[in-house]
């Protein structure tokens, strides 16, 4: 008999993992379930689930439940207490306002601020069904924001009067940021700074309106003194739970936990159009103890991009902190530049990342590690197991010549000749891959390009199975580095990398780089 596991429980929602062997995001077949309360014999809810991580909504606080599902041992759990429920509609919210109606957006922001102030510590602010347009909302500690099914909390399409986060707070810590460096940025439509025990939950929608304004037309620029906002920006938080909601159309990165400790993102749906710029799905930066489970991604850039800040051009490093302890399981990456990506902003170090029981469909890369000279820091102990990839260009890659930033194509970054090992020399040590099934491979099963002065070490691959290739694939460089030759339907290639693979036939003797393309300019 299988065992159901409680993944996350709030006062009104529970997420349950139905760990069927071999299941990734979806169950192999639908399962009927029922929910009983307080030892009663008649179910209070019942239904059928198709997802490994199953969401139970509209529960009562501080209540004992029993969850029963075919083929599993019954699971008993108790919902959390709630110190009080405040309904946002009671504060005069304006519904269905136009995206350009700044008056309504400011009025709703004021109303929500009052409702938040009246929500007791440990209580819930409840946003009911309807379309609610508001300027950015800042959340606080010991609070639950509940987005009911049918509720859409969205940003206006015009940024006049939009609040800006400075690069640093009064204590010198990084607040606003852009691609790993302190920088002023517009506040996210929903954000929190230093919040502890914060929960954002429900079956409603957070909409950043990136598709409605001009945000996506200036992806790398600064306007009005600030960079683009995130969709949800959580800074220096502790014990944060994101549960069940959909978040879409972020102006830039969709969910950006920055400097957080103890964060779980469970059963979310993260969306952005495929051509929207830098709309990564989930980007933990300088964070510890992060869980991403049962999340469905379809975005315009990387689905998950794990980061740890970027060393400044003059070696500035006081804003850096490591990311350590990230677990990703039972997720579906339907589209994106990468399924799970580490870097390229990794100067603080990224350690102890586990990806298991996930499915990647149509992502350009599966597991992708990217950095370059000048970054410094290390990437260690990265594990991937029991993952299916379908229609992925490159299954596995580690690239230490990534040509990011204005100097990314300079000779000192791209040279394949040994350079001195200095503070800005990055290192990668420990990539463990096991039980990965690949369908429709386009370019290469693996490309590992290290530094001659600091090779990529301890790559261990077991049970990598290439079931089919994409007959329509067009040869192209498999990684973003200068002098990389085009590839098509190739196996595992390495240069300045140490690989231990249980199937020697997958290791290709062919080169990655074409030396004549790397002559000094």
Coordinates of C-alpha atoms in Angstrom, one line a residue:
X1 CA 0.0 0.0 0.0
X2 CA 1.3 3.4 -1.0
X3 CA 1.7 6.2 1.6
X4 CA 0.2 9.7 1.2
X5 CA 2.5 12.5 2.5
X6 CA 1.4 16.0 3.6
X7 CA 3.6 18.5 1.8
X8 CA 2.1 21.8 3.0
X9 CA -0.8 22.6 5.3
X10 CA -2.3 26.1 6.1
X11 CA -5.5 27.0 7.8
X12 CA -7.6 26.5 4.7
X13 CA -5.6 24.5 2.2
X14 CA -3.6 21.2 2.2
X15 CA -1.2 19.9 -0.4
X16 CA -0.8 16.1 -0.4
X17 CA 1.8 14.1 -2.3
X18 CA 0.5 10.8 -3.7
X19 CA 3.9 9.1 -4.2
X20 CA 3.2 6.5 -6.8
X21 CA 6.4 4.8 -8.0
X22 CA 7.3 6.1 -11.5
X23 CA 5.1 9.2 -11.3
X24 CA 6.5 12.6 -12.0
X25 CA 4.1 15.6 -12.2
X26 CA 1.0 13.6 -13.2
X27 CA -0.3 10.3 -11.9
X28 CA -0.3 7.4 -14.3
X29 CA -4.1 7.3 -14.0
X30 CA -6.8 9.3 -12.2
X31 CA -7.4 8.4 -8.5
X32 CA -10.7 9.0 -6.6
X33 CA -10.5 10.5 -3.2
X34 CA -12.6 11.6 -0.3
X35 CA -12.1 13.9 2.7
X36 CA -13.7 13.3 6.1
X37 CA -13.8 15.6 9.1
X38 CA -13.5 15.0 12.9
X39 CA -14.1 11.3 12.8
X40 CA -17.3 11.6 10.8
X41 CA -18.3 8.9 8.4
X42 CA -19.7 10.9 5.5
X43 CA -17.2 12.8 3.3
X44 CA -17.2 16.6 3.4
X45 CA -15.4 16.6 0.0
X46 CA -14.7 14.1 -2.7
X47 CA -13.3 14.1 -6.2
X48 CA -10.7 12.7 -8.6
X49 CA -7.1 13.8 -8.9
X50 CA -4.6 13.5 -11.8
X51 CA -1.6 15.2 -10.1
X52 CA 0.9 13.7 -7.8
X53 CA 0.7 16.8 -5.6
X54 CA -3.1 17.2 -4.9
X55 CA -4.6 20.4 -3.5
X56 CA -7.5 20.4 -1.0
X57 CA -9.2 23.8 -0.7
X58 CA -11.9 25.4 1.3
X59 CA -10.9 23.7 4.6
X60 CA -11.7 25.0 8.1
X61 CA -8.9 26.2 10.4
X62 CA -7.8 24.1 13.4
X63 CA -9.8 21.1 12.2
X64 CA -8.8 17.4 12.1
X65 CA -9.3 15.7 8.7
X66 CA -8.8 12.2 7.2
X67 CA -7.8 12.0 3.6
X68 CA -8.6 8.7 1.8
X69 CA -7.6 7.8 -1.7
X70 CA -7.7 4.5 -3.6
X71 CA -4.5 2.5 -3.1
X72 CA -3.1 4.6 -0.2
X73 CA -3.1 4.4 3.5
X74 CA -5.4 7.0 5.0
X75 CA -3.7 10.3 6.0
X76 CA -4.8 12.2 9.0
X77 CA -3.9 15.9 9.4
X78 CA -4.9 19.0 11.2
X79 CA -5.2 22.5 9.6
X80 CA -3.4 25.5 11.2
X81 CA -5.1 27.9 13.5
X82 CA -6.2 31.3 12.1
X83 CA -6.3 34.3 14.4
X84 CA -9.0 36.0 12.4
X85 CA -10.4 36.5 8.8
X86 CA -10.6 40.0 7.2
X87 CA -12.5 40.3 3.9
X88 CA -10.9 42.8 1.6
X89 CA -14.2 43.5 -0.1
X90 CA -15.4 45.2 3.1
X91 CA -12.9 48.0 2.6
X92 CA -14.4 49.5 -0.5
X93 CA -12.4 47.8 -3.3
X94 CA -13.2 48.9 -6.9
X95 CA -13.9 45.9 -9.1
X96 CA -13.2 45.5 -12.8
X97 CA -11.4 48.8 -13.2
X98 CA -9.5 49.3 -16.4
X99 CA -5.8 48.5 -16.4
X100 CA -5.0 52.2 -17.2
X101 CA -7.3 53.5 -14.4
X102 CA -4.7 54.8 -12.0
X103 CA -7.3 56.3 -9.7
X104 CA -8.9 53.0 -9.1
X105 CA -5.5 51.3 -8.7
X106 CA -4.5 53.8 -6.0
X107 CA -7.8 53.5 -4.3
X108 CA -7.6 49.7 -4.2
X109 CA -4.0 50.0 -2.9
X110 CA -5.2 52.2 0.0
X111 CA -8.1 49.9 0.8
X112 CA -5.8 46.8 0.8
X113 CA -3.3 48.6 3.0
X114 CA -6.1 49.3 5.5
X115 CA -7.3 45.8 5.4
X116 CA -3.8 44.5 6.0
X117 CA -3.4 46.8 9.0
X118 CA -6.6 45.4 10.4
X119 CA -5.6 41.7 9.9
X120 CA -4.4 40.4 13.2
X121 CA -1.1 38.6 13.6
X122 CA -1.6 35.1 12.5
X123 CA -4.8 36.0 10.6
X124 CA -5.9 35.9 7.0
X125 CA -6.7 38.6 4.5
X126 CA -9.3 37.1 2.1
X127 CA -9.6 38.4 -1.4
X128 CA -12.8 37.0 -3.0
X129 CA -13.7 36.4 -6.6
X130 CA -13.4 39.4 -9.0
X131 CA -10.8 41.4 -10.9
X132 CA -8.9 43.7 -8.6
X133 CA -6.4 46.2 -10.1
X134 CA -4.0 47.7 -7.6
X135 CA -0.6 49.4 -7.2
X136 CA 2.0 47.2 -5.6
X137 CA 1.0 45.5 -2.3
X138 CA 3.6 45.0 0.4
X139 CA 2.9 42.1 2.8
X140 CA 4.2 41.6 6.3
X141 CA 5.0 38.9 8.9
X142 CA 2.5 36.5 10.4
X143 CA 0.0 36.9 7.7
X144 CA -1.9 34.8 5.2
X145 CA -3.0 36.3 1.9
X146 CA -5.8 34.1 0.5
X147 CA -6.7 34.4 -3.1
X148 CA -10.0 32.7 -3.6
X149 CA -10.8 30.8 -6.8
X150 CA -12.0 33.4 -9.3
X151 CA -9.9 36.2 -7.7
X152 CA -7.5 38.1 -10.0
X153 CA -5.1 40.5 -8.2
X154 CA -3.4 42.5 -11.0
X155 CA -1.1 45.4 -11.5
X156 CA -2.1 48.4 -13.6
X157 CA -0.6 48.8 -17.1
X158 CA 0.8 52.3 -16.4
X159 CA 3.8 52.8 -14.0
X160 CA 3.2 56.5 -13.2
X161 CA 3.7 56.8 -9.4
X162 CA 4.9 53.2 -9.1
X163 CA 7.0 52.8 -6.0
X164 CA 10.7 52.0 -6.4
X165 CA 12.9 49.8 -4.2
X166 CA 16.4 51.4 -3.6
X167 CA 19.5 49.3 -4.3
X168 CA 20.2 49.0 -0.6
X169 CA 18.3 49.5 2.6
X170 CA 19.3 51.6 5.6
X171 CA 21.4 48.7 6.9
X172 CA 23.3 48.4 3.7
X173 CA 21.7 45.1 2.6
X174 CA 20.6 44.6 -1.0
X175 CA 17.0 45.5 -1.6
X176 CA 16.5 46.3 -5.3
X177 CA 18.6 44.2 -7.6
X178 CA 19.1 43.4 -11.3
X179 CA 20.9 40.3 -12.5
X180 CA 22.7 39.7 -9.2
X181 CA 23.8 43.2 -8.4
X182 CA 22.3 45.9 -6.2
X183 CA 20.2 48.2 -8.3
X184 CA 17.1 50.3 -7.9
X185 CA 14.0 48.5 -9.3
X186 CA 10.3 49.0 -9.4
X187 CA 8.6 47.2 -6.5
X188 CA 6.9 44.0 -7.5
X189 CA 3.1 44.0 -7.7
X190 CA 3.2 41.8 -4.6
X191 CA 6.4 42.0 -2.4
X192 CA 7.6 41.6 1.1
X193 CA 10.8 42.6 2.9
X194 CA 11.9 40.8 6.1
X195 CA 8.6 39.0 6.5
X196 CA 8.5 35.9 8.6
X197 CA 5.8 33.2 8.6
X198 CA 4.1 34.7 5.5
X199 CA 1.7 32.6 3.5
X200 CA 0.3 33.4 0.0
X201 CA -2.3 30.8 -1.0
X202 CA -5.4 30.0 -2.9
X203 CA -6.6 29.1 -6.3
X204 CA -6.7 32.7 -7.5
X205 CA -4.4 34.5 -9.8
X206 CA -1.6 37.1 -9.4
X207 CA -1.2 39.0 -12.7
X208 CA 1.8 41.3 -13.2
X209 CA 0.3 42.8 -16.4
X210 CA 3.6 42.7 -18.2
X211 CA 1.7 42.0 -21.4
X212 CA -0.4 45.1 -21.0
X213 CA 2.1 47.8 -20.3
X214 CA 5.5 48.6 -21.9
X215 CA 7.6 46.5 -19.5
X216 CA 8.6 43.9 -22.1
X217 CA 9.8 46.5 -24.6
X218 CA 12.9 47.5 -22.5
X219 CA 14.2 44.3 -21.1
X220 CA 17.8 45.4 -20.2
X221 CA 17.2 49.1 -19.7
X222 CA 16.6 51.5 -16.8
X223 CA 13.6 53.8 -17.1
X224 CA 12.5 56.5 -14.6
X225 CA 15.6 55.5 -12.5
X226 CA 14.7 51.9 -12.0
X227 CA 14.8 48.4 -13.5
X228 CA 11.7 46.3 -14.3
X229 CA 9.9 44.8 -11.3
X230 CA 9.5 41.1 -10.6
X231 CA 6.1 39.4 -10.4
X232 CA 6.5 38.4 -6.7
X233 CA 9.6 39.6 -4.9
X234 CA 10.4 38.2 -1.4
X235 CA 13.4 39.8 0.3
X236 CA 15.1 38.4 3.4
X237 CA 12.0 36.3 4.4
X238 CA 11.9 33.4 6.8
X239 CA 9.4 30.5 6.8
X240 CA 7.5 31.5 3.7
X241 CA 4.8 29.3 2.0
X242 CA 3.5 29.8 -1.5
X243 CA 0.6 27.5 -2.1
X244 CA -1.8 26.7 -4.9
X245 CA -2.1 30.0 -6.9
X246 CA -1.4 31.0 -10.5
X247 CA 1.1 33.8 -11.2
X248 CA 1.4 35.1 -14.7
X249 CA 2.6 37.9 -17.0
X250 CA 5.4 39.2 -14.7
X251 CA 7.2 42.3 -15.9
X252 CA 10.5 40.4 -15.5
X253 CA 11.4 37.3 -13.3
X254 CA 8.2 35.8 -12.1
X255 CA 8.9 34.6 -8.5
X256 CA 12.2 36.0 -7.0
X257 CA 13.0 34.9 -3.4
X258 CA 16.1 36.9 -2.4
X259 CA 18.0 36.2 0.8
X260 CA 15.2 33.9 2.1
X261 CA 15.6 31.0 4.5
X262 CA 12.9 28.3 4.6
X263 CA 10.7 28.7 1.6
X264 CA 8.2 26.3 0.0
X265 CA 6.5 26.8 -3.4
X266 CA 3.9 24.1 -3.8
X267 CA 1.3 23.4 -6.5
X268 CA 1.7 26.7 -8.2
X269 CA 1.1 27.4 -11.9
X270 CA 3.7 29.9 -13.3
X271 CA 3.0 31.3 -16.7
X272 CA 4.4 33.8 -19.2
X273 CA 4.3 34.0 -23.1
X274 CA 7.1 32.1 -24.7
X275 CA 8.5 35.3 -26.3
X276 CA 8.4 37.5 -23.1
X277 CA 11.9 38.7 -22.2
X278 CA 13.6 37.4 -19.0
X279 CA 10.4 36.1 -17.5
X280 CA 12.1 33.3 -15.6
X281 CA 9.7 31.2 -13.5
X282 CA 11.3 30.8 -10.1
X283 CA 14.7 32.3 -9.2
X284 CA 15.9 31.7 -5.7
X285 CA 18.9 33.9 -5.0
X286 CA 21.1 33.8 -1.9
X287 CA 18.5 31.5 -0.3
X288 CA 18.7 28.5 2.0
X289 CA 16.3 25.5 2.5
X290 CA 14.0 25.9 -0.5
X291 CA 11.4 23.4 -1.7
X292 CA 9.7 23.6 -5.1
X293 CA 7.1 20.8 -5.5
X294 CA 4.2 20.1 -7.8
X295 CA 4.8 23.4 -9.7
X296 CA 3.8 23.7 -13.4
X297 CA 5.9 26.1 -15.6
X298 CA 5.4 27.6 -19.0
X299 CA 7.5 30.7 -19.3
X300 CA 9.6 32.9 -21.6
X301 CA 13.0 32.1 -20.1
X302 CA 14.4 29.6 -17.6
X303 CA 11.7 27.7 -15.6
X304 CA 13.9 27.5 -12.5
X305 CA 17.1 29.5 -12.3
X306 CA 19.1 29.1 -9.1
X307 CA 21.3 32.1 -8.4
X308 CA 23.7 33.5 -5.8
X309 CA 24.4 37.1 -6.9
X310 CA 27.1 38.4 -9.2
X311 CA 30.5 39.8 -8.3
X312 CA 30.8 43.4 -9.4
X313 CA 33.2 44.6 -12.2
X314 CA 35.6 45.8 -9.5
X315 CA 35.3 42.7 -7.4
X316 CA 32.5 44.0 -5.2
X317 CA 31.1 41.1 -3.1
X318 CA 29.5 42.5 0.1
X319 CA 26.0 41.8 -1.4
X320 CA 26.7 38.1 -2.0
X321 CA 25.4 35.1 0.0
X322 CA 25.3 31.5 -0.9
X323 CA 22.3 29.4 -2.0
X324 CA 22.2 26.1 -0.3
X325 CA 19.7 23.3 0.0
X326 CA 17.2 23.5 -2.9
X327 CA 14.9 20.5 -3.6
X328 CA 12.8 20.4 -6.7
X329 CA 10.4 17.5 -7.2
X330 CA 7.3 16.5 -9.1
X331 CA 7.4 19.6 -11.3
X332 CA 6.4 20.0 -14.9
X333 CA 8.4 22.3 -17.2
X334 CA 6.4 22.7 -20.3
X335 CA 8.4 25.3 -22.1
X336 CA 11.4 27.6 -21.3
X337 CA 15.0 28.2 -22.1
X338 CA 16.0 25.7 -19.4
X339 CA 14.3 23.3 -17.1
X340 CA 16.6 23.7 -14.0
X341 CA 19.4 26.2 -14.5
X342 CA 22.2 27.2 -12.1
X343 CA 23.8 30.6 -12.8
X344 CA 25.0 32.5 -14.4
X345 CA 24.9 34.8 -11.3
X346 CA 26.4 32.3 -8.8
X347 CA 29.3 34.3 -7.2
X348 CA 28.1 33.6 -3.7
X349 CA 28.1 29.8 -4.4
X350 CA 25.3 27.3 -5.1
X351 CA 25.4 24.0 -3.2
X352 CA 23.2 21.0 -2.5
X353 CA 20.6 21.1 -5.2
X354 CA 18.3 18.1 -5.8
X355 CA 16.0 17.6 -8.8
X356 CA 13.9 14.5 -8.8
X357 CA 10.7 13.0 -10.4
X358 CA 10.2 15.9 -12.8
X359 CA 9.2 16.2 -16.5
X360 CA 10.6 18.7 -19.0
X361 CA 8.8 19.2 -22.3
X362 CA 10.1 21.5 -25.0
X363 CA 12.7 23.3 -22.8
X364 CA 15.8 24.2 -24.7
X365 CA 18.0 22.6 -22.0
X366 CA 17.3 20.1 -19.2
X367 CA 19.9 20.6 -16.5
X368 CA 22.0 23.6 -17.3
X369 CA 25.0 25.1 -15.3
X370 CA 26.5 28.3 -16.6
X371 CA 29.2 30.7 -15.4
X372 CA 32.4 32.3 -16.6
X373 CA 35.7 33.8 -15.5
X374 CA 35.2 36.7 -13.2
X375 CA 32.3 35.2 -11.4
X376 CA 34.2 33.3 -8.7
X377 CA 32.3 31.2 -6.3
X378 CA 31.5 27.5 -6.6
X379 CA 28.7 25.1 -7.7
X380 CA 28.8 21.8 -5.8
X381 CA 26.7 18.7 -5.2
X382 CA 24.0 19.0 -7.9
X383 CA 21.8 15.9 -8.3
X384 CA 19.2 14.9 -10.8
X385 CA 17.3 11.6 -10.8
X386 CA 14.2 10.1 -12.3
X387 CA 13.5 12.8 -14.9
X388 CA 11.9 12.6 -18.3
X389 CA 12.8 15.0 -21.0
X390 CA 10.9 15.3 -24.3
X391 CA 11.8 17.7 -27.1
X392 CA 14.8 19.1 -25.3
X393 CA 17.7 20.5 -27.3
X394 CA 20.4 19.6 -24.8
X395 CA 19.9 17.2 -21.9
X396 CA 22.8 18.2 -19.7
X397 CA 25.3 21.0 -19.9
X398 CA 27.9 22.8 -17.9
X399 CA 29.5 25.9 -19.5
X400 CA 32.2 27.9 -17.9
X401 CA 32.7 30.2 -20.9
X402 CA 29.2 31.6 -20.9
X403 CA 29.3 34.8 -22.9
X404 CA 27.1 37.0 -20.7
X405 CA 27.7 40.7 -19.9
X406 CA 29.3 43.4 -22.1
X407 CA 32.7 41.7 -21.9
X408 CA 31.5 38.2 -22.4
X409 CA 33.1 37.8 -25.8
X410 CA 36.5 39.2 -24.7
X411 CA 39.5 37.0 -25.1
X412 CA 40.2 36.7 -21.4
X413 CA 36.7 35.2 -20.9
X414 CA 36.6 32.9 -23.9
X415 CA 40.3 31.7 -24.2
X416 CA 40.8 28.0 -23.9
X417 CA 44.4 28.6 -22.7
X418 CA 45.1 28.3 -19.0
X419 CA 44.7 31.5 -17.0
X420 CA 45.9 32.1 -13.4
X421 CA 43.5 30.8 -10.7
X422 CA 42.3 34.0 -8.9
X423 CA 39.4 35.1 -6.7
X424 CA 37.2 35.4 -9.8
X425 CA 37.8 31.8 -11.0
X426 CA 34.6 29.8 -10.7
X427 CA 34.6 26.1 -9.9
X428 CA 32.1 23.3 -10.5
X429 CA 32.5 20.1 -8.5
X430 CA 29.9 17.3 -8.3
X431 CA 27.1 16.8 -10.8
X432 CA 25.3 13.5 -10.3
X433 CA 22.7 12.3 -12.9
X434 CA 20.7 9.1 -12.6
X435 CA 17.8 7.5 -14.3
X436 CA 17.0 10.1 -17.0
X437 CA 14.9 9.3 -20.1
X438 CA 15.3 11.4 -23.2
X439 CA 12.9 11.6 -26.2
X440 CA 13.3 13.8 -29.3
X441 CA 16.9 14.8 -28.6
X442 CA 17.9 17.6 -31.0
X443 CA 21.6 18.7 -30.4
X444 CA 23.4 16.7 -27.7
X445 CA 22.9 14.5 -24.7
X446 CA 25.6 16.4 -22.7
X447 CA 28.1 19.2 -23.3
X448 CA 30.6 20.0 -20.5
X449 CA 33.0 22.8 -21.2
X450 CA 35.3 23.7 -18.3
X451 CA 38.2 26.0 -17.8
X452 CA 41.7 24.6 -18.5
X453 CA 42.9 26.1 -15.2
X454 CA 39.8 24.8 -13.3
X455 CA 38.2 21.8 -15.0
X456 CA 34.6 20.7 -14.1
X457 CA 35.1 17.8 -11.7
X458 CA 33.2 14.8 -10.5
X459 CA 30.5 14.4 -13.1
X460 CA 28.8 11.0 -12.6
X461 CA 26.1 9.8 -15.0
X462 CA 24.1 6.6 -14.5
X463 CA 21.1 5.3 -16.5
X464 CA 20.9 8.1 -19.1
X465 CA 18.7 6.6 -21.9
X466 CA 18.3 8.3 -25.3
X467 CA 15.0 6.8 -26.6
X468 CA 14.7 8.9 -29.8
X469 CA 16.0 12.0 -31.6
X470 CA 14.3 14.8 -33.4
X471 CA 14.4 14.2 -37.1
X472 CA 13.7 17.9 -37.8
X473 CA 16.6 19.1 -35.7
X474 CA 19.0 21.7 -37.3
X475 CA 22.7 21.6 -36.3
X476 CA 23.6 24.5 -33.9
X477 CA 26.0 25.2 -31.1
X478 CA 24.7 23.5 -28.0
X479 CA 26.0 26.0 -25.4
X480 CA 26.5 29.8 -25.4
X481 CA 30.3 30.1 -25.7
X482 CA 32.4 31.3 -28.5
X483 CA 34.0 28.9 -30.9
X484 CA 31.6 26.0 -30.3
X485 CA 30.9 23.9 -33.3
X486 CA 27.4 23.0 -34.5
X487 CA 26.0 19.8 -33.2
X488 CA 23.1 17.5 -34.1
X489 CA 22.0 14.2 -32.4
X490 CA 25.3 13.9 -30.5
X491 CA 26.1 12.1 -27.3
X492 CA 28.1 13.4 -24.4
X493 CA 31.0 15.8 -25.2
X494 CA 33.5 17.2 -22.8
X495 CA 36.5 19.6 -22.7
X496 CA 38.3 20.3 -19.5
X497 CA 35.8 18.2 -17.6
X498 CA 36.0 14.9 -15.7
X499 CA 33.1 12.5 -16.5
X500 CA 32.3 9.0 -15.1
X501 CA 29.5 7.4 -17.2
X502 CA 28.3 3.9 -16.8
X503 CA 27.6 3.7 -20.6
X504 CA 31.0 4.3 -22.3
X505 CA 29.2 4.4 -25.7
X506 CA 27.6 7.7 -24.7
X507 CA 31.0 9.5 -24.4
X508 CA 32.0 11.1 -27.6
X509 CA 35.7 11.7 -28.5
X510 CA 34.7 14.6 -30.8
X511 CA 35.7 18.2 -29.8
X512 CA 33.5 20.9 -28.6
X513 CA 35.5 23.9 -29.6
X514 CA 37.0 24.8 -32.9
X515 CA 40.4 26.4 -32.1
X516 CA 40.5 28.4 -35.3
X517 CA 37.5 30.4 -34.2
X518 CA 39.2 31.4 -30.9
X519 CA 42.2 33.1 -32.3
X520 CA 42.9 36.4 -30.6
X521 CA 41.2 39.4 -32.2

